[in-house]
Amino acid sequence: MITKSVADYLINSSPANHSNTILYVESFLQRNIMRALYFSILAMFYSLAGRIAFFKRQTLEAEKRQLIIEKEKAELENQLTKSRNAYLQQQINPHMLFNALNFVYNSAQKYSDDAANCIWLLSEIMRFSLEEAGSDGKIKLDREVEQIENLVAINRYRFKEPLYLKLEMHGDFSRYKIIPLILLTLTENLFKHGNLTEVTSPAVLKLTTNETGQLTFYSRNLKKSKNGHPRQRKALGLQNIRLRMDSFYKGNYKLEINEPGEFYELTLTLKL
């Protein structure tokens, strides 16, 4: 409108034409200003929408790259876990080991039923520890529970003094699967680092599963005398358990440890 007004003013020298030009500009001025504002606002929103879409695409691409990295990391950790398990399983020839244990069992049976039973229980635990897990890295929960019972039986044979342990197991263990040797290791720590000889303060071991697939492992025992090394080994064992649990059950388990007075308590809750 300004350009047209200037051109009309320069081309038409007549005052009447100048008045017409002014009237023309004034009559269309409001309409053209509104039109200009409309397109300016529309352009501003279009530009803003483009910038938002650009940053959104960048965010989605970054999230996609992060998911790919996490997936690759999880696959590498899974392969590493399988490699470690395979390495441990190949350290000893299972056939040679069990043939030797069978010979020792038959020889010991002639002199002591208790010793023979201990050898048989030990061979069952070792057979279980060398079993290959499924493609998901897990075994049946009831198989691990069997080895807990075998380990308890072995330790009752080992010591001359009676062991005071309340063992409670509730639930349908055949329905679920778990990564091997977690519960067995926690049970072993109970005998290795706990005092189970006090009749007034018996140790407690409870293992339960419910209908939703939640497993709870609870142990409570008197502490043994402090000597440094057992505590260090216990911490290392629990650290290894946490590493394995993080690999398979990250966000779906809780391992709590309490030391009220002379007692040591451990509670593992796990969504199978």
PDB file of C-alpha atoms in Angstrom:
ATOM      1  CA  MET A   1       0.000   0.000   0.000  1.00  0.00           C
ATOM      2  CA  ILE A   2       2.852   2.408   0.757  1.00  0.00           C
ATOM      3  CA  THR A   3       4.580   1.576  -2.536  1.00  0.00           C
ATOM      4  CA  LYS A   4       1.358   2.119  -4.499  1.00  0.00           C
ATOM      5  CA  SER A   5       0.701   5.414  -2.737  1.00  0.00           C
ATOM      6  CA  VAL A   6       4.196   6.720  -3.525  1.00  0.00           C
ATOM      7  CA  ALA A   7       3.910   5.615  -7.172  1.00  0.00           C
ATOM      8  CA  ASP A   8       0.505   7.278  -7.578  1.00  0.00           C
ATOM      9  CA  TYR A   9       1.808  10.432  -5.993  1.00  0.00           C
ATOM     10  CA  LEU A  10       4.786  10.608  -8.349  1.00  0.00           C
ATOM     11  CA  ILE A  11       2.889   9.706 -11.506  1.00  0.00           C
ATOM     12  CA  ASN A  12      -0.223  11.779 -10.948  1.00  0.00           C
ATOM     13  CA  SER A  13       0.537  15.448 -10.418  1.00  0.00           C
ATOM     14  CA  SER A  14      -3.118  16.455 -10.082  1.00  0.00           C
ATOM     15  CA  PRO A  15      -4.255  17.254  -6.511  1.00  0.00           C
ATOM     16  CA  ALA A  16      -7.546  15.454  -7.214  1.00  0.00           C
ATOM     17  CA  ASN A  17      -5.707  12.281  -8.057  1.00  0.00           C
ATOM     18  CA  HIS A  18      -3.698  12.653  -4.887  1.00  0.00           C
ATOM     19  CA  SER A  19      -6.898  12.837  -2.887  1.00  0.00           C
ATOM     20  CA  ASN A  20      -8.227   9.741  -4.617  1.00  0.00           C
ATOM     21  CA  THR A  21      -5.063   7.882  -3.762  1.00  0.00           C
ATOM     22  CA  ILE A  22      -5.352   8.846  -0.107  1.00  0.00           C
ATOM     23  CA  LEU A  23      -8.991   7.770  -0.007  1.00  0.00           C
ATOM     24  CA  TYR A  24      -8.100   4.479  -1.683  1.00  0.00           C
ATOM     25  CA  VAL A  25      -5.324   3.768   0.815  1.00  0.00           C
ATOM     26  CA  GLU A  26      -7.496   4.679   3.778  1.00  0.00           C
ATOM     27  CA  SER A  27     -10.377   2.471   2.668  1.00  0.00           C
ATOM     28  CA  PHE A  28      -8.216  -0.640   2.320  1.00  0.00           C
ATOM     29  CA  LEU A  29      -5.735   0.089   5.098  1.00  0.00           C
ATOM     30  CA  GLN A  30      -7.493  -1.836   7.910  1.00  0.00           C
ATOM     31  CA  ARG A  31      -8.245  -4.828   5.701  1.00  0.00           C
ATOM     32  CA  ASN A  32      -4.648  -5.077   4.492  1.00  0.00           C
ATOM     33  CA  ILE A  33      -3.218  -4.655   7.990  1.00  0.00           C
ATOM     34  CA  MET A  34      -5.430  -7.497   9.283  1.00  0.00           C
ATOM     35  CA  ARG A  35      -4.428  -9.652   6.319  1.00  0.00           C
ATOM     36  CA  ALA A  36      -0.766  -8.947   6.968  1.00  0.00           C
ATOM     37  CA  LEU A  37      -1.146  -9.794  10.660  1.00  0.00           C
ATOM     38  CA  TYR A  38      -2.993 -13.008   9.789  1.00  0.00           C
ATOM     39  CA  PHE A  39      -0.263 -14.260   7.473  1.00  0.00           C
ATOM     40  CA  SER A  40       2.472 -13.116   9.850  1.00  0.00           C
ATOM     41  CA  ILE A  41       0.917 -15.059  12.761  1.00  0.00           C
ATOM     42  CA  LEU A  42       0.328 -18.072  10.494  1.00  0.00           C
ATOM     43  CA  ALA A  43       3.970 -17.995   9.384  1.00  0.00           C
ATOM     44  CA  MET A  44       5.144 -17.700  12.994  1.00  0.00           C
ATOM     45  CA  PHE A  45       3.124 -20.755  14.078  1.00  0.00           C
ATOM     46  CA  TYR A  46       4.252 -22.688  11.024  1.00  0.00           C
ATOM     47  CA  SER A  47       7.883 -21.935  11.846  1.00  0.00           C
ATOM     48  CA  LEU A  48       7.347 -22.837  15.503  1.00  0.00           C
ATOM     49  CA  ALA A  49       5.659 -26.118  14.569  1.00  0.00           C
ATOM     50  CA  GLY A  50       8.568 -26.939  12.297  1.00  0.00           C
ATOM     51  CA  ARG A  51      11.078 -26.311  15.074  1.00  0.00           C
ATOM     52  CA  ILE A  52       9.057 -28.446  17.519  1.00  0.00           C
ATOM     53  CA  ALA A  53       8.855 -31.278  14.985  1.00  0.00           C
ATOM     54  CA  PHE A  54      12.608 -31.008  14.391  1.00  0.00           C
ATOM     55  CA  PHE A  55      13.478 -31.260  18.093  1.00  0.00           C
ATOM     56  CA  LYS A  56      10.952 -34.086  18.542  1.00  0.00           C
ATOM     57  CA  ARG A  57      12.592 -36.040  15.732  1.00  0.00           C
ATOM     58  CA  GLN A  58      15.978 -35.463  17.338  1.00  0.00           C
ATOM     59  CA  THR A  59      14.644 -36.690  20.719  1.00  0.00           C
ATOM     60  CA  LEU A  60      13.107 -39.810  19.172  1.00  0.00           C
ATOM     61  CA  GLU A  61      16.328 -40.566  17.295  1.00  0.00           C
ATOM     62  CA  ALA A  62      18.343 -40.183  20.513  1.00  0.00           C
ATOM     63  CA  GLU A  63      15.948 -42.501  22.391  1.00  0.00           C
ATOM     64  CA  LYS A  64      16.124 -45.021  19.553  1.00  0.00           C
ATOM     65  CA  ARG A  65      19.928 -44.989  19.624  1.00  0.00           C
ATOM     66  CA  GLN A  66      19.864 -45.412  23.422  1.00  0.00           C
ATOM     67  CA  LEU A  67      17.516 -48.414  23.150  1.00  0.00           C
ATOM     68  CA  ILE A  68      19.770 -49.990  20.536  1.00  0.00           C
ATOM     69  CA  ILE A  69      22.803 -49.477  22.796  1.00  0.00           C
ATOM     70  CA  GLU A  70      20.977 -50.990  25.800  1.00  0.00           C
ATOM     71  CA  LYS A  71      19.821 -53.950  23.700  1.00  0.00           C
ATOM     72  CA  GLU A  72      23.337 -54.614  22.463  1.00  0.00           C
ATOM     73  CA  LYS A  73      24.664 -54.283  26.029  1.00  0.00           C
ATOM     74  CA  ALA A  74      22.061 -56.766  27.321  1.00  0.00           C
ATOM     75  CA  GLU A  75      22.959 -59.234  24.554  1.00  0.00           C
ATOM     76  CA  LEU A  76      26.657 -58.910  25.379  1.00  0.00           C
ATOM     77  CA  GLU A  77      25.979 -59.467  29.095  1.00  0.00           C
ATOM     78  CA  ASN A  78      23.871 -62.515  28.264  1.00  0.00           C
ATOM     79  CA  GLN A  79      26.635 -63.946  26.093  1.00  0.00           C
ATOM     80  CA  LEU A  80      29.190 -63.215  28.808  1.00  0.00           C
ATOM     81  CA  THR A  81      27.080 -65.019  31.416  1.00  0.00           C
ATOM     82  CA  LYS A  82      26.687 -68.037  29.140  1.00  0.00           C
ATOM     83  CA  SER A  83      30.418 -68.049  28.463  1.00  0.00           C
ATOM     84  CA  ARG A  84      31.235 -67.961  32.190  1.00  0.00           C
ATOM     85  CA  ASN A  85      28.813 -70.795  32.921  1.00  0.00           C
ATOM     86  CA  ALA A  86      30.234 -72.843  30.060  1.00  0.00           C
ATOM     87  CA  TYR A  87      33.753 -72.212  31.327  1.00  0.00           C
ATOM     88  CA  LEU A  88      32.885 -73.377  34.832  1.00  0.00           C
ATOM     89  CA  GLN A  89      31.099 -76.455  33.531  1.00  0.00           C
ATOM     90  CA  GLN A  90      34.078 -77.475  31.398  1.00  0.00           C
ATOM     91  CA  GLN A  91      36.651 -77.231  34.183  1.00  0.00           C
ATOM     92  CA  ILE A  92      35.893 -80.765  35.379  1.00  0.00           C
ATOM     93  CA  ASN A  93      34.850 -83.729  33.305  1.00  0.00           C
ATOM     94  CA  PRO A  94      31.470 -84.679  34.831  1.00  0.00           C
ATOM     95  CA  HIS A  95      31.647 -88.347  33.836  1.00  0.00           C
ATOM     96  CA  MET A  96      35.042 -88.820  35.427  1.00  0.00           C
ATOM     97  CA  LEU A  97      33.902 -87.010  38.569  1.00  0.00           C
ATOM     98  CA  PHE A  98      30.711 -89.006  39.054  1.00  0.00           C
ATOM     99  CA  ASN A  99      32.386 -92.319  38.307  1.00  0.00           C
ATOM    100  CA  ALA A 100      34.932 -91.513  41.031  1.00  0.00           C
ATOM    101  CA  LEU A 101      32.202 -90.488  43.474  1.00  0.00           C
ATOM    102  CA  ASN A 102      30.289 -93.688  42.718  1.00  0.00           C
ATOM    103  CA  PHE A 103      33.387 -95.735  43.566  1.00  0.00           C
ATOM    104  CA  VAL A 104      33.922 -93.795  46.803  1.00  0.00           C
ATOM    105  CA  TYR A 105      30.245 -94.232  47.707  1.00  0.00           C
ATOM    106  CA  ASN A 106      30.357 -97.997  47.239  1.00  0.00           C
ATOM    107  CA  SER A 107      33.587 -98.251  49.225  1.00  0.00           C
ATOM    108  CA  ALA A 108      32.348 -96.071  52.086  1.00  0.00           C
ATOM    109  CA  GLN A 109      29.057 -97.940  52.350  1.00  0.00           C
ATOM    110  CA  LYS A 110      30.897-100.975  53.713  1.00  0.00           C
ATOM    111  CA  TYR A 111      32.089 -99.024  56.739  1.00  0.00           C
ATOM    112  CA  SER A 112      29.664 -96.150  57.367  1.00  0.00           C
ATOM    113  CA  ASP A 113      26.150 -95.540  56.101  1.00  0.00           C
ATOM    114  CA  ASP A 114      26.385 -91.913  57.169  1.00  0.00           C
ATOM    115  CA  ALA A 115      29.543 -91.299  55.143  1.00  0.00           C
ATOM    116  CA  ALA A 116      28.014 -93.059  52.143  1.00  0.00           C
ATOM    117  CA  ASN A 117      24.884 -90.964  52.387  1.00  0.00           C
ATOM    118  CA  CYS A 118      26.974 -87.792  52.564  1.00  0.00           C
ATOM    119  CA  ILE A 119      28.828 -88.790  49.413  1.00  0.00           C
ATOM    120  CA  TRP A 120      25.566 -89.535  47.645  1.00  0.00           C
ATOM    121  CA  LEU A 121      24.063 -86.186  48.676  1.00  0.00           C
ATOM    122  CA  LEU A 122      27.227 -84.361  47.624  1.00  0.00           C
ATOM    123  CA  SER A 123      27.189 -86.057  44.221  1.00  0.00           C
ATOM    124  CA  GLU A 124      23.568 -84.954  43.733  1.00  0.00           C
ATOM    125  CA  ILE A 125      24.467 -81.349  44.486  1.00  0.00           C
ATOM    126  CA  MET A 126      27.475 -81.427  42.175  1.00  0.00           C
ATOM    127  CA  ARG A 127      25.406 -83.069  39.432  1.00  0.00           C
ATOM    128  CA  PHE A 128      22.895 -80.261  39.798  1.00  0.00           C
ATOM    129  CA  SER A 129      25.589 -77.561  39.710  1.00  0.00           C
ATOM    130  CA  LEU A 130      26.912 -78.990  36.425  1.00  0.00           C
ATOM    131  CA  GLU A 131      23.508 -79.284  34.794  1.00  0.00           C
ATOM    132  CA  GLU A 132      23.035 -77.068  31.762  1.00  0.00           C
ATOM    133  CA  ALA A 133      20.343 -74.435  32.130  1.00  0.00           C
ATOM    134  CA  GLY A 134      17.697 -73.833  29.496  1.00  0.00           C
ATOM    135  CA  SER A 135      17.930 -71.338  26.658  1.00  0.00           C
ATOM    136  CA  ASP A 136      16.696 -68.648  29.071  1.00  0.00           C
ATOM    137  CA  GLY A 137      19.499 -69.426  31.534  1.00  0.00           C
ATOM    138  CA  LYS A 138      17.098 -70.861  34.133  1.00  0.00           C
ATOM    139  CA  ILE A 139      16.266 -74.217  35.705  1.00  0.00           C
ATOM    140  CA  LYS A 140      13.184 -75.542  37.459  1.00  0.00           C
ATOM    141  CA  LEU A 141      12.749 -74.104  40.924  1.00  0.00           C
ATOM    142  CA  ASP A 142      11.885 -77.472  42.496  1.00  0.00           C
ATOM    143  CA  ARG A 143      15.309 -78.813  41.432  1.00  0.00           C
ATOM    144  CA  GLU A 144      17.040 -76.019  43.361  1.00  0.00           C
ATOM    145  CA  VAL A 145      14.785 -76.688  46.366  1.00  0.00           C
ATOM    146  CA  GLU A 146      15.836 -80.362  46.310  1.00  0.00           C
ATOM    147  CA  GLN A 147      19.486 -79.320  46.554  1.00  0.00           C
ATOM    148  CA  ILE A 148      18.716 -77.045  49.508  1.00  0.00           C
ATOM    149  CA  GLU A 149      17.282 -80.059  51.328  1.00  0.00           C
ATOM    150  CA  ASN A 150      20.349 -82.114  50.343  1.00  0.00           C
ATOM    151  CA  LEU A 151      22.678 -79.395  51.632  1.00  0.00           C
ATOM    152  CA  VAL A 152      20.822 -79.252  54.944  1.00  0.00           C
ATOM    153  CA  ALA A 153      21.072 -83.041  55.253  1.00  0.00           C
ATOM    154  CA  ILE A 154      24.829 -83.011  54.538  1.00  0.00           C
ATOM    155  CA  ASN A 155      25.471 -80.415  57.222  1.00  0.00           C
ATOM    156  CA  ARG A 156      23.494 -82.396  59.785  1.00  0.00           C
ATOM    157  CA  TYR A 157      25.903 -85.278  59.108  1.00  0.00           C
ATOM    158  CA  ARG A 158      29.004 -83.072  59.247  1.00  0.00           C
ATOM    159  CA  PHE A 159      28.833 -81.841  62.808  1.00  0.00           C
ATOM    160  CA  LYS A 160      28.931 -83.880  65.970  1.00  0.00           C
ATOM    161  CA  GLU A 161      26.727 -81.400  67.789  1.00  0.00           C
ATOM    162  CA  PRO A 162      23.077 -81.238  66.697  1.00  0.00           C
ATOM    163  CA  LEU A 163      22.139 -78.362  64.425  1.00  0.00           C
ATOM    164  CA  TYR A 164      19.091 -76.321  65.374  1.00  0.00           C
ATOM    165  CA  LEU A 165      17.427 -75.156  62.190  1.00  0.00           C
ATOM    166  CA  LYS A 166      13.775 -74.510  61.440  1.00  0.00           C
ATOM    167  CA  LEU A 167      13.232 -75.272  57.755  1.00  0.00           C
ATOM    168  CA  GLU A 168       9.918 -74.139  56.258  1.00  0.00           C
ATOM    169  CA  MET A 169       8.895 -74.417  52.601  1.00  0.00           C
ATOM    170  CA  HIS A 170       5.500 -73.476  51.212  1.00  0.00           C
ATOM    171  CA  GLY A 171       4.201 -73.140  47.668  1.00  0.00           C
ATOM    172  CA  ASP A 172       4.143 -74.947  44.347  1.00  0.00           C
ATOM    173  CA  PHE A 173       7.803 -74.870  43.315  1.00  0.00           C
ATOM    174  CA  SER A 174       7.234 -76.989  40.195  1.00  0.00           C
ATOM    175  CA  ARG A 175       5.437 -74.106  38.439  1.00  0.00           C
ATOM    176  CA  TYR A 176       8.389 -71.727  38.269  1.00  0.00           C
ATOM    177  CA  LYS A 177      11.965 -71.408  37.027  1.00  0.00           C
ATOM    178  CA  ILE A 178      14.977 -69.555  38.414  1.00  0.00           C
ATOM    179  CA  ILE A 179      18.639 -69.006  37.577  1.00  0.00           C
ATOM    180  CA  PRO A 180      20.631 -71.799  39.266  1.00  0.00           C
ATOM    181  CA  LEU A 181      22.654 -71.734  42.495  1.00  0.00           C
ATOM    182  CA  ILE A 182      21.270 -68.460  43.913  1.00  0.00           C
ATOM    183  CA  LEU A 183      19.186 -69.994  46.694  1.00  0.00           C
ATOM    184  CA  LEU A 184      21.715 -72.773  47.230  1.00  0.00           C
ATOM    185  CA  THR A 185      24.512 -70.229  47.769  1.00  0.00           C
ATOM    186  CA  LEU A 186      22.418 -68.253  50.258  1.00  0.00           C
ATOM    187  CA  THR A 187      21.689 -71.493  52.138  1.00  0.00           C
ATOM    188  CA  GLU A 188      25.382 -72.382  52.147  1.00  0.00           C
ATOM    189  CA  ASN A 189      26.184 -69.003  53.729  1.00  0.00           C
ATOM    190  CA  LEU A 190      23.806 -69.855  56.555  1.00  0.00           C
ATOM    191  CA  PHE A 191      25.954 -72.860  57.529  1.00  0.00           C
ATOM    192  CA  LYS A 192      29.296 -71.261  56.696  1.00  0.00           C
ATOM    193  CA  HIS A 193      28.868 -68.051  58.675  1.00  0.00           C
ATOM    194  CA  GLY A 194      26.114 -68.851  61.169  1.00  0.00           C
ATOM    195  CA  ASN A 195      26.068 -70.464  64.609  1.00  0.00           C
ATOM    196  CA  LEU A 196      23.423 -73.225  64.553  1.00  0.00           C
ATOM    197  CA  THR A 197      24.359 -74.960  67.789  1.00  0.00           C
ATOM    198  CA  GLU A 198      22.323 -72.882  70.261  1.00  0.00           C
ATOM    199  CA  VAL A 199      19.048 -74.614  71.103  1.00  0.00           C
ATOM    200  CA  THR A 200      17.589 -71.379  72.493  1.00  0.00           C
ATOM    201  CA  SER A 201      18.333 -69.445  69.279  1.00  0.00           C
ATOM    202  CA  PRO A 202      17.753 -71.811  66.360  1.00  0.00           C
ATOM    203  CA  ALA A 203      18.415 -70.674  62.826  1.00  0.00           C
ATOM    204  CA  VAL A 204      15.450 -70.134  60.518  1.00  0.00           C
ATOM    205  CA  LEU A 205      15.182 -70.756  56.794  1.00  0.00           C
ATOM    206  CA  LYS A 206      11.888 -70.046  55.023  1.00  0.00           C
ATOM    207  CA  LEU A 207      11.173 -70.410  51.319  1.00  0.00           C
ATOM    208  CA  THR A 208       7.743 -69.551  49.918  1.00  0.00           C
ATOM    209  CA  THR A 209       6.048 -68.815  46.601  1.00  0.00           C
ATOM    210  CA  ASN A 210       2.589 -67.352  46.074  1.00  0.00           C
ATOM    211  CA  GLU A 211       0.047 -67.417  43.255  1.00  0.00           C
ATOM    212  CA  THR A 212       1.473 -64.294  41.613  1.00  0.00           C
ATOM    213  CA  GLY A 213       4.902 -65.896  41.189  1.00  0.00           C
ATOM    214  CA  GLN A 214       6.678 -64.013  43.953  1.00  0.00           C
ATOM    215  CA  LEU A 215       9.387 -65.959  45.748  1.00  0.00           C
ATOM    216  CA  THR A 216      10.554 -65.071  49.249  1.00  0.00           C
ATOM    217  CA  PHE A 217      13.748 -66.481  50.769  1.00  0.00           C
ATOM    218  CA  TYR A 218      14.303 -65.582  54.432  1.00  0.00           C
ATOM    219  CA  SER A 219      17.130 -66.722  56.714  1.00  0.00           C
ATOM    220  CA  ARG A 220      18.031 -65.763  60.282  1.00  0.00           C
ATOM    221  CA  ASN A 221      20.921 -67.061  62.364  1.00  0.00           C
ATOM    222  CA  LEU A 222      23.288 -66.258  65.202  1.00  0.00           C
ATOM    223  CA  LYS A 223      26.581 -64.782  64.074  1.00  0.00           C
ATOM    224  CA  LYS A 224      29.795 -66.706  64.454  1.00  0.00           C
ATOM    225  CA  SER A 225      32.765 -65.110  66.178  1.00  0.00           C
ATOM    226  CA  LYS A 226      34.399 -62.360  64.114  1.00  0.00           C
ATOM    227  CA  ASN A 227      37.651 -63.280  62.423  1.00  0.00           C
ATOM    228  CA  GLY A 228      37.705 -61.146  59.297  1.00  0.00           C
ATOM    229  CA  HIS A 229      38.089 -63.701  56.534  1.00  0.00           C
ATOM    230  CA  PRO A 230      34.607 -65.263  56.602  1.00  0.00           C
ATOM    231  CA  ARG A 231      33.009 -61.830  56.468  1.00  0.00           C
ATOM    232  CA  GLN A 232      35.101 -60.945  53.424  1.00  0.00           C
ATOM    233  CA  ARG A 233      34.176 -64.193  51.662  1.00  0.00           C
ATOM    234  CA  LYS A 234      30.514 -63.686  52.524  1.00  0.00           C
ATOM    235  CA  ALA A 235      30.572 -60.172  51.065  1.00  0.00           C
ATOM    236  CA  LEU A 236      32.156 -61.487  47.870  1.00  0.00           C
ATOM    237  CA  GLY A 237      29.515 -64.222  47.569  1.00  0.00           C
ATOM    238  CA  LEU A 238      26.687 -61.725  48.016  1.00  0.00           C
ATOM    239  CA  GLN A 239      28.321 -59.391  45.515  1.00  0.00           C
ATOM    240  CA  ASN A 240      28.394 -62.175  42.913  1.00  0.00           C
ATOM    241  CA  ILE A 241      24.741 -62.955  43.647  1.00  0.00           C
ATOM    242  CA  ARG A 242      23.788 -59.316  43.145  1.00  0.00           C
ATOM    243  CA  LEU A 243      25.645 -59.223  39.816  1.00  0.00           C
ATOM    244  CA  ARG A 244      23.784 -62.289  38.561  1.00  0.00           C
ATOM    245  CA  MET A 245      20.453 -61.020  39.861  1.00  0.00           C
ATOM    246  CA  ASP A 246      20.997 -57.661  38.146  1.00  0.00           C
ATOM    247  CA  SER A 247      21.649 -59.459  34.856  1.00  0.00           C
ATOM    248  CA  PHE A 248      18.443 -61.521  34.962  1.00  0.00           C
ATOM    249  CA  TYR A 249      16.023 -59.769  37.335  1.00  0.00           C
ATOM    250  CA  LYS A 250      16.999 -56.087  37.382  1.00  0.00           C
ATOM    251  CA  GLY A 251      14.128 -54.138  38.932  1.00  0.00           C
ATOM    252  CA  ASN A 252      12.250 -57.322  39.884  1.00  0.00           C
ATOM    253  CA  TYR A 253      14.073 -58.327  43.047  1.00  0.00           C
ATOM    254  CA  LYS A 254      15.105 -56.961  46.425  1.00  0.00           C
ATOM    255  CA  LEU A 255      17.904 -58.310  48.618  1.00  0.00           C
ATOM    256  CA  GLU A 256      17.832 -56.942  52.155  1.00  0.00           C
ATOM    257  CA  ILE A 257      20.341 -57.625  54.940  1.00  0.00           C
ATOM    258  CA  ASN A 258      19.853 -56.698  58.596  1.00  0.00           C
ATOM    259  CA  GLU A 259      22.039 -57.342  61.629  1.00  0.00           C
ATOM    260  CA  PRO A 260      19.907 -56.901  64.771  1.00  0.00           C
ATOM    261  CA  GLY A 261      22.231 -57.490  67.688  1.00  0.00           C
ATOM    262  CA  GLU A 262      23.843 -60.938  67.575  1.00  0.00           C
ATOM    263  CA  PHE A 263      21.696 -62.069  64.659  1.00  0.00           C
ATOM    264  CA  TYR A 264      22.071 -61.905  60.916  1.00  0.00           C
ATOM    265  CA  GLU A 265      18.960 -61.701  58.717  1.00  0.00           C
ATOM    266  CA  LEU A 266      18.673 -61.947  54.939  1.00  0.00           C
ATOM    267  CA  THR A 267      15.514 -61.526  52.885  1.00  0.00           C
ATOM    268  CA  LEU A 268      15.308 -62.039  49.117  1.00  0.00           C
ATOM    269  CA  THR A 269      12.064 -61.220  47.325  1.00  0.00           C
ATOM    270  CA  LEU A 270      11.953 -62.069  43.638  1.00  0.00           C
ATOM    271  CA  LYS A 271       9.362 -61.929  40.892  1.00  0.00           C
ATOM    272  CA  LEU A 272       9.837 -65.181  38.981  1.00  0.00           C
TER     273      LEU A 272
END
